[in-house]
XYZ file of C-alpha atoms in Angstrom:
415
model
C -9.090 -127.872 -167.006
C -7.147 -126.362 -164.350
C -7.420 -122.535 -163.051
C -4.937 -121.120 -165.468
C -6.022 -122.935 -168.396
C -9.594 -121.224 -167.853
C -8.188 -117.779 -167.150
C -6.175 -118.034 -170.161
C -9.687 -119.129 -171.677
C -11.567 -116.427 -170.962
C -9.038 -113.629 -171.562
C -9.269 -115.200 -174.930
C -13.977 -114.965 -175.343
C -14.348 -112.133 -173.215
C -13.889 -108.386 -172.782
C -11.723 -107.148 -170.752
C -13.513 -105.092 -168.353
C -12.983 -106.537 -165.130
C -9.700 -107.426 -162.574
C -10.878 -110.628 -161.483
C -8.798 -112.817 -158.941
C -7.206 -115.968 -159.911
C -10.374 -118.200 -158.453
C -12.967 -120.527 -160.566
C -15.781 -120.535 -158.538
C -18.055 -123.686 -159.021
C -20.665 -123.781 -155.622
C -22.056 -121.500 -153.060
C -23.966 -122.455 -149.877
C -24.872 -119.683 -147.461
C -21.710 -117.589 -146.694
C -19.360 -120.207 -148.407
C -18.077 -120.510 -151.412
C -16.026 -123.333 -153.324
C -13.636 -123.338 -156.042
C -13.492 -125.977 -158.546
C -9.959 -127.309 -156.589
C -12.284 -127.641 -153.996
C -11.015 -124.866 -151.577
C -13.338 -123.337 -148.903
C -13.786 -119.396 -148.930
C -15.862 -117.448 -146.363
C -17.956 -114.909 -148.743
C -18.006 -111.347 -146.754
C -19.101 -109.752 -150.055
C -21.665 -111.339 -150.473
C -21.345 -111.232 -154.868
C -21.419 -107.084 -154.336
C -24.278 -106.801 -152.007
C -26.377 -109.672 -153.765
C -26.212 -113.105 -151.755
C -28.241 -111.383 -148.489
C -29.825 -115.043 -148.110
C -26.482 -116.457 -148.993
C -26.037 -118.451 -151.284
C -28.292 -121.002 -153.198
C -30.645 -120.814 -150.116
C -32.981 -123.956 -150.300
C -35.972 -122.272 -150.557
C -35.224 -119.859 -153.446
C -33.712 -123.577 -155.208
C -37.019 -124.714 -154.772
C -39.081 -121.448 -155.946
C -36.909 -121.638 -159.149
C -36.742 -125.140 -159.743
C -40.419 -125.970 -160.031
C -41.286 -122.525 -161.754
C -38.394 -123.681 -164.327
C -41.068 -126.789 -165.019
C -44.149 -124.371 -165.335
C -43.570 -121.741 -167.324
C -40.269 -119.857 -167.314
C -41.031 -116.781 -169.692
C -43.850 -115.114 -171.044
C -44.493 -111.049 -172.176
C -45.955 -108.425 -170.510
C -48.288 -108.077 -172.479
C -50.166 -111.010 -169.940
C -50.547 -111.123 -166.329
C -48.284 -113.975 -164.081
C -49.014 -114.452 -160.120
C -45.203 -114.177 -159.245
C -45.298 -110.388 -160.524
C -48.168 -109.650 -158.850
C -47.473 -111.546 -155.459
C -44.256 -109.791 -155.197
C -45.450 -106.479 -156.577
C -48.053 -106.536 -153.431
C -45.306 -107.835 -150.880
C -43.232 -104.876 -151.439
C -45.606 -102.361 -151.066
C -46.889 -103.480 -148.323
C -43.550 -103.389 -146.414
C -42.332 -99.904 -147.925
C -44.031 -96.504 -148.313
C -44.752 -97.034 -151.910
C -48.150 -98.039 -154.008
C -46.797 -99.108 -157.131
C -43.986 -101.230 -158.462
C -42.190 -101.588 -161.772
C -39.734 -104.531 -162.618
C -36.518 -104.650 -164.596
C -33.554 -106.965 -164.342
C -30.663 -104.850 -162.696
C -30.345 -101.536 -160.654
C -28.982 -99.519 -163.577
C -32.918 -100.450 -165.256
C -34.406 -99.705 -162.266
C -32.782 -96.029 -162.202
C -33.171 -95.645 -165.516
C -36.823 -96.339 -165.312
C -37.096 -94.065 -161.971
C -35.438 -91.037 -163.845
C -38.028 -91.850 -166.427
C -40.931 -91.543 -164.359
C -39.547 -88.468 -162.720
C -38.884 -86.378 -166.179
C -42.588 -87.435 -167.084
C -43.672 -86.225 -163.390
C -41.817 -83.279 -163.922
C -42.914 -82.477 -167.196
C -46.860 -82.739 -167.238
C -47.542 -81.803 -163.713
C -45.532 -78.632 -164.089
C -44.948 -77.690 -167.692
C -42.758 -78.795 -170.220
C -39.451 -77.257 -168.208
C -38.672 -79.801 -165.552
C -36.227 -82.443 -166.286
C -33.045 -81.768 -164.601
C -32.167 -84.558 -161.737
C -29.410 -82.983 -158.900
C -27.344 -86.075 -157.565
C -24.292 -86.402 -155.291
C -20.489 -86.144 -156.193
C -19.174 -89.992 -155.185
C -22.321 -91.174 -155.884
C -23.051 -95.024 -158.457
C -25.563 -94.965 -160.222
C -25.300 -97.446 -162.903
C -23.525 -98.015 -165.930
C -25.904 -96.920 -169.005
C -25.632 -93.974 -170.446
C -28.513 -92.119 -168.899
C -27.338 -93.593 -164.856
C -23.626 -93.100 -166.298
C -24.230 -89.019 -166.462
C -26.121 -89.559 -162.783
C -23.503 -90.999 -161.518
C -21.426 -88.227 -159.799
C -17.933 -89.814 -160.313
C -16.063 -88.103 -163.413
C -13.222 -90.450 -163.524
C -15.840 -93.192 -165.054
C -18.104 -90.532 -166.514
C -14.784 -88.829 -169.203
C -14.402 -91.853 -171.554
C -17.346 -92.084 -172.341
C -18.590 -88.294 -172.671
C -20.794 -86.694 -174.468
C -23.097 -87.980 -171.782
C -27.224 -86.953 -171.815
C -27.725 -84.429 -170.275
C -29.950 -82.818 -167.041
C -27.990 -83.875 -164.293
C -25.851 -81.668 -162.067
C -23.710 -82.836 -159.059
C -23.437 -81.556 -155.477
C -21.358 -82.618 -152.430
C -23.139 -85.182 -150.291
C -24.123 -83.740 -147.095
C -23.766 -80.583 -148.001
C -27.635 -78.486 -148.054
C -26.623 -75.301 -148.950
C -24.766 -76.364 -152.260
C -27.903 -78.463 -153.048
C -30.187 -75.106 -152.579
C -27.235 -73.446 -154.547
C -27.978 -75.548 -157.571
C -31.777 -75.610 -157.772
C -33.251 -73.912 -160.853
C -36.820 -73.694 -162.493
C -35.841 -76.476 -164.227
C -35.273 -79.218 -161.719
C -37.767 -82.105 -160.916
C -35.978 -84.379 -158.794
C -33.276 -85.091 -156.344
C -31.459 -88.812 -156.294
C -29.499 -90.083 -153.402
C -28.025 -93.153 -152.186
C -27.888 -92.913 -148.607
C -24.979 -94.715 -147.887
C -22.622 -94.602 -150.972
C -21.886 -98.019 -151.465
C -19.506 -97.984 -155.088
C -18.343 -94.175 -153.615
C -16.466 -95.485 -150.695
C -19.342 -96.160 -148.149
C -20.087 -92.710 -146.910
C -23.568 -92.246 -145.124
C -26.142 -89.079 -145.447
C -26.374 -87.288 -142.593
C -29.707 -87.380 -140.120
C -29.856 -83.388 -140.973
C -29.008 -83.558 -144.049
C -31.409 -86.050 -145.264
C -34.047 -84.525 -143.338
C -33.335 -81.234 -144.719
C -33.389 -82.866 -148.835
C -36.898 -83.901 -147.514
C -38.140 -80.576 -146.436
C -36.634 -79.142 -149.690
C -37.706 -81.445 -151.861
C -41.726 -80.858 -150.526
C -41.105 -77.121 -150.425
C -39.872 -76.697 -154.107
C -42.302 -79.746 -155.574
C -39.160 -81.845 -156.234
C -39.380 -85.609 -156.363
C -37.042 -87.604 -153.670
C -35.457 -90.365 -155.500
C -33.665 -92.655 -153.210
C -31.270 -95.416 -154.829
C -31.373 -98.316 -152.433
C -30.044 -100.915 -154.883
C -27.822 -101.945 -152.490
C -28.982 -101.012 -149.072
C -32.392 -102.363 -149.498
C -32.969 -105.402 -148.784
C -32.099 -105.722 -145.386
C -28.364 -104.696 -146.082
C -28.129 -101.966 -143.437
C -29.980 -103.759 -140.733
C -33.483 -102.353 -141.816
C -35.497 -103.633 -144.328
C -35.307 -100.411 -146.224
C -32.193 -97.907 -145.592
C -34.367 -94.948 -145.241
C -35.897 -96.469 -141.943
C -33.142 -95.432 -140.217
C -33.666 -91.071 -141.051
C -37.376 -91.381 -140.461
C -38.244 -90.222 -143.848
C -39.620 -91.762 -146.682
C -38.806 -90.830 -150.924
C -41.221 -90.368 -153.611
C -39.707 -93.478 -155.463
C -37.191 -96.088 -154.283
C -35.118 -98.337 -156.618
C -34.207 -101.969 -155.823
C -31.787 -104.965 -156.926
C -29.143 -105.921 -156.030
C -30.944 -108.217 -152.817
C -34.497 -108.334 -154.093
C -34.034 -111.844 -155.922
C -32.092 -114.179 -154.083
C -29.458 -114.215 -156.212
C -31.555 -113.774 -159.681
C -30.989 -110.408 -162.085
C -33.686 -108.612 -161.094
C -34.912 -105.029 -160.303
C -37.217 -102.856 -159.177
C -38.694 -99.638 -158.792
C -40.978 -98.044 -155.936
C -43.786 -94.882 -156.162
C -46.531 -93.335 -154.418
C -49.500 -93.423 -156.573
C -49.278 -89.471 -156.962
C -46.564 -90.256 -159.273
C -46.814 -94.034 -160.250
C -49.841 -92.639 -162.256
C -48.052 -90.490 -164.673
C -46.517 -93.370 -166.339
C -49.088 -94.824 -168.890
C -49.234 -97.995 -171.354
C -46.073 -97.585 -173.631
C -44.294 -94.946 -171.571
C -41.724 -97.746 -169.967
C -41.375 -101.488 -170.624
C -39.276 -104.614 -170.354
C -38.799 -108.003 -171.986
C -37.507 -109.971 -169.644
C -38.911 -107.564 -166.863
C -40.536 -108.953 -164.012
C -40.338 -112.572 -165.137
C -41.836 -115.480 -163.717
C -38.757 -117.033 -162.625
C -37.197 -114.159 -161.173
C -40.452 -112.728 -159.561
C -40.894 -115.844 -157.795
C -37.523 -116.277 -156.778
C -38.002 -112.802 -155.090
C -40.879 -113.682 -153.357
C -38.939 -117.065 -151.750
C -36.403 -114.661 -150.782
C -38.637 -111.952 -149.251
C -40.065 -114.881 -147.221
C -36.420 -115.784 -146.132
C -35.257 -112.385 -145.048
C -38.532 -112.316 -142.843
C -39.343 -115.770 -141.572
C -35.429 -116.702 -140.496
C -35.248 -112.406 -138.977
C -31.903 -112.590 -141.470
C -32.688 -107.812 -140.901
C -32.458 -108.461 -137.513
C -29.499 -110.555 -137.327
C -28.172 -107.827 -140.100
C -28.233 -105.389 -137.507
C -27.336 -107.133 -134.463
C -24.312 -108.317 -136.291
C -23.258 -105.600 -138.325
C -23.535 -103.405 -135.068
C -21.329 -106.201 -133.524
C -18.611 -106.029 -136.809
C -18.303 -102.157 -136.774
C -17.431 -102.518 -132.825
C -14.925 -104.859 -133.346
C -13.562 -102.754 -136.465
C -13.239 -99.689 -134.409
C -11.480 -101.584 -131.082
C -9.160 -102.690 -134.203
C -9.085 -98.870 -134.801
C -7.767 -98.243 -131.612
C -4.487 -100.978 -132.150
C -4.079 -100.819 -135.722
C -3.396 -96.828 -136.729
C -3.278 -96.997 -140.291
C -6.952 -97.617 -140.087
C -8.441 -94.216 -140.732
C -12.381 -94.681 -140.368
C -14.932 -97.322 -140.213
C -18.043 -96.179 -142.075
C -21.269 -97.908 -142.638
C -24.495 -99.438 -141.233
C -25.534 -103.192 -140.495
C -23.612 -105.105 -143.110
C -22.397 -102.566 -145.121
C -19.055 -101.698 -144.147
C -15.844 -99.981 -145.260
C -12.838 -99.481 -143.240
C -11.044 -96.358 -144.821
C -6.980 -96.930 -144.507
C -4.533 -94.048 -144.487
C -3.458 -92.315 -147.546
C -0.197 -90.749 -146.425
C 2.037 -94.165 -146.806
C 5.731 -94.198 -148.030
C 6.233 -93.739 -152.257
C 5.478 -96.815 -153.896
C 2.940 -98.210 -150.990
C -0.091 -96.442 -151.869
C -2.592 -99.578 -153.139
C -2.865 -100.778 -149.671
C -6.541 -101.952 -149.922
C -5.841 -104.307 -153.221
C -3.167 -106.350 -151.542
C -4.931 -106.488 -147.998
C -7.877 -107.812 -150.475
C -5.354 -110.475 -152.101
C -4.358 -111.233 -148.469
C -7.950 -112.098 -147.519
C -8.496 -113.989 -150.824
C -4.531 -116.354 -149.731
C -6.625 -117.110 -146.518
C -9.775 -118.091 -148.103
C -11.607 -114.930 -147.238
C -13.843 -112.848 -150.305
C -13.829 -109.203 -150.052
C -13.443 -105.956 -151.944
C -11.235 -102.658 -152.169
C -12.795 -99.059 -153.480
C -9.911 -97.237 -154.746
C -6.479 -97.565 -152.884
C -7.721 -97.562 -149.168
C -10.976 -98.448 -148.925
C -11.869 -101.990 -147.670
C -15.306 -103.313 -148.391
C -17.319 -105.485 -146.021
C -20.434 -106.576 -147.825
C -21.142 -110.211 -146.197
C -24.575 -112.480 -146.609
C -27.092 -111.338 -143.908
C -27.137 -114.801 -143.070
C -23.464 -114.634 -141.570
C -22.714 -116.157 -137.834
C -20.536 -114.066 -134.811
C -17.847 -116.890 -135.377
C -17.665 -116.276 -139.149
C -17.050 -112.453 -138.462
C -14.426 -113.013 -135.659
C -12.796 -115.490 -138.081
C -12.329 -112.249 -140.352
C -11.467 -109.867 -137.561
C -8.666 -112.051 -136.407
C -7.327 -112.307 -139.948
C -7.868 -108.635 -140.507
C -5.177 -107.573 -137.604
C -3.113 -110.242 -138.831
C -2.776 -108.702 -142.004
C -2.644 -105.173 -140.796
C 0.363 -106.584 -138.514
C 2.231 -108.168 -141.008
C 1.856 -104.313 -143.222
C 3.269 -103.071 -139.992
C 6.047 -104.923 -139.379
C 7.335 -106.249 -143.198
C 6.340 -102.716 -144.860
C 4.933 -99.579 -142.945
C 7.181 -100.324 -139.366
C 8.671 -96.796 -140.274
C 5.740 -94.953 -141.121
C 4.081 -96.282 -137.943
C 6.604 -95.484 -135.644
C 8.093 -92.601 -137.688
C-alpha cells in the first residue's frame, strides 16, 4: 500500500483527533527514523519527549524481548521483580520514598492529585481539596488533569469540568498568595511548560512556591512528565532550583519507549494512600517495568544527562547566534534538550502560522519536529543526539528562516 492509500485508510478506522503529516513511519534506530518508502528522517522530537534513549535502543529490545517469553502480564494483586527493581532505582536517585505506577502522565497526575486530596483531607480536616496550578500549564487529557490544566481553549468543549482547581500566572508569587484559601492542599507546577510553549519557572519564583508551600502546609506537586528523565540536562528538572516537591510525576522518558508512568512521594504522604484507595490494571507491568529499568541503566551507564546538557547548552547557543542574524526569531527558551524558539507574532495579514510551515519545511528535508500554536518551534530531540546531528538542523533552520525572508517576510524585515 502506498502512503496515500494508508492515510485514506485510517481517516476511514480512526478518530479524527490529530493533524498528522503525510509520513508512514515503519523503523526507528537512535535519532533516526524511516518511512516505509524507505526515506531517512533525523528525529529532534524525539515522539514528544519520549525516545530519550532513542529509538529501539538494544538494550531495552532485549529487556522486552525475553520478559515477552516469561511472563508478560499479571495483577497487582501479586508481587513481580521488575516493579520492585525499578520502584527502588527511582527512589534512590530522586528525593522521594515511594512510587506508584500507571501507564501515561495524565494517570500519573491523576493519581498524584489523588494522593494530595486524601493528604489534604485527613491530615487537616475534611476542607482541603483545592489544587492551584499555572495558566499555560498541560496537564493531561482526562477529565480530572483536563480542569488542571490551565489552558481554557482545550478546557471549554468539554466543560462542566470537576472541580477544585484554580489558575494563576506562572511566575507570578503574589497572585499565587492572592489565591490561597482554607481550602487549598496543594500546588502543581511544571517547571518548564513543555505543551504551554516552553516557558521556565523562575529561580525566585520556585523557591518562593517552596517556602509557601511549607509555611501554609501545602503539598508541592511538580509535573515532570516531560522534563524528567534526563530531558533538561539533569536527571530530574528540579535539580536545577535546588529544591525538591512533595510528589513528582513521571512518563513520558521513564520506559524507553513503553506507556508507562509514574508517581513520586515522601513517605509523610505516600502513607496516606491505603489498599483500595488507587489502583491499576495494567499498572506497573512486567514488561514495561523492566523496560524502564533497561532504560534507567542506559541514561546512566552511556552519561546520555550529561551529554543532554552539554548538548542542549551547545543547541540553545547556536539558536541564539541564529537570534542575532535571523530577526523574526523572538526568544529561545528552554533547558538541555528542551527547546522552543518563539517567532514573531506581528507578520503581514495572512502570514501568521509561521511555525506549522517552518515544521512542514523541516519534515521536506527529512527533519521531525513540532510547532505550539503559530510561532512556537519545538526542539525535543533523543538525549542520545550527536553535535553533527544538531548542526545538520541549525544549518537547515537558517535556511528556512532565509527562504521566509526573502520569498515572504523581505518587507516586514526590512520594512
Amino acid at each position: 500500500m502506498s502512503v496515500d492509500e494508508y492515510i485514506t485508510k485510517e481517516s476511514k478506522y480512526l478518530m479524527n483527533t490529530y493533524s498528522r503529516l503525510p509520513v508512514v513511519f515503519s523503523r526507528g534506530r537512535g535519532s533516526r527514523l524511516w518511512d516505509i518508502e524507505g526515506k531517512e528522517y533525523l528525529d529532534f522530537l524525539g515522539g514528544l519527549g519520549v525516545a530519550n534513549i532513542g529509538h529501539c535502543h538494544p538494550a531495552v529490545v532485549k529487556a522486552v524481548r525475553e520478559q515477552m517469553e516469561k511472563l508478560v502480564h499479571v495483577s497487582n494483586l501479586y508481587y513481580t521483580i521488575p516493579q520492585i527493581e525499578l520502584a527502588e532505582m527511582l527512589v534512590g536517585i530522586s528525593f522521594g520514598d515511594k512510587c506508584f505506577f500507571c501507564n501515561s502522565g495524565a494517570e500519573a497526575n491523576e493519581g498524584a492529585l489523588k494522593l494530595a486530596r486524601k493528604y489534604g483531607k485527613e491530615n487537616f480536616g475534611g476542607s482541603k481539596y483545592e489544587v492551584i496550578t499555572a495558566f499555560r500549564s498541560f496537564h493531561g487529557r482526562t477529565f480530572t488533569t483536563l480542569a488542571a490544566t490551565g489552558q481554557p481553549d482545550k478546557q471549554r468543549p468539554f466543560k462542566p469540568l470537576p472541580p477544585g482547581f484554580k489558575h494563576v500566572p506562572l511566575n507570578d508569587l503574589d497572585a499565587l498568595k492572592g489565591c490561597l484559601t482554607e481550602n487549598t492542599c496543594a500546588v502543581m507546577l511544571e517547571l518548564i511548560q513543555g505543551e504551554g510553549g516552553v516557558y521556565e519557572c523562575e529561580m525566585g519564583y520556585i523557591k518562593g512556591v517552596r517556602e509557601l508551600c511549607n509555611r501554609e502546609n501545602l503539598l508541592l506537586i511538580l509535573d515532570e512528565v516531560q522534563t524528567g528523565m534526563g530531558r533538561t540536562g539533569k536527571m530530574f528538572a528540579y535539580e536545577h532550583y535546588d529544591i525538591e516537591p512533595d510528589i513528582m510525576t513521571l512518563a513520558k522518558g521513564l520506559g524507553g519507549g513503553l506507556p508507562i508512568g509514574a508517581f513520586i512521594a515522601r513517605e509523610e504522604v505516600a502513607r496516606f494512600f491505603k489498599p483500595g484507595d488507587h489502583g491499576s490494571t495494567f499498572g506497573g507491568g512486567p514488561l514495561a517495568t523492566l523496560a524502564a529499568v533497561a532504560a534507567l541503566k542506559v541514561l546512566r551507564e552511556e552519561g546520555l544527562v550529561d551529554n543532554c546538557a552539554t548538548l542542549g547548552s551547545y543547541f540553545k547557543q547556536e539558536l541564539e547566534k541564529l537570534k542575532e542574524r535571523r530577526p523574526i526569531i523572538k526568544e529561545v527558551r528552554g533547558k538541555g534538550l528542551m527547546i522552543g524558539v518563539e517567532l514573531h507574532r506581528d507578520l503581514p495579514a495572512g502570514r501568521q502560522g509561521i511555525a506549522r510551515d517552518i515544521v512542514l519545511n523541516f519534515f521536506h528535508r527529512g527533519v521531525i519536529t513540532d510547532n505550539i500554536g503559530d510561532n512556537i518551534v519545538r526542539f525535543l530531540p533523543p538525549l542520545c543526539i550527536t553535535k553533527e546531528e544538531i548542526e545538520t538542523v541549525l544549518g537547515i533552520f537558517g535556511e528556512v528562516l532565509d527562504e521566509w525572508k526573502d520569498r515572504l517576510l523581505g518587507e516586514w524585515i526590512d520594512g
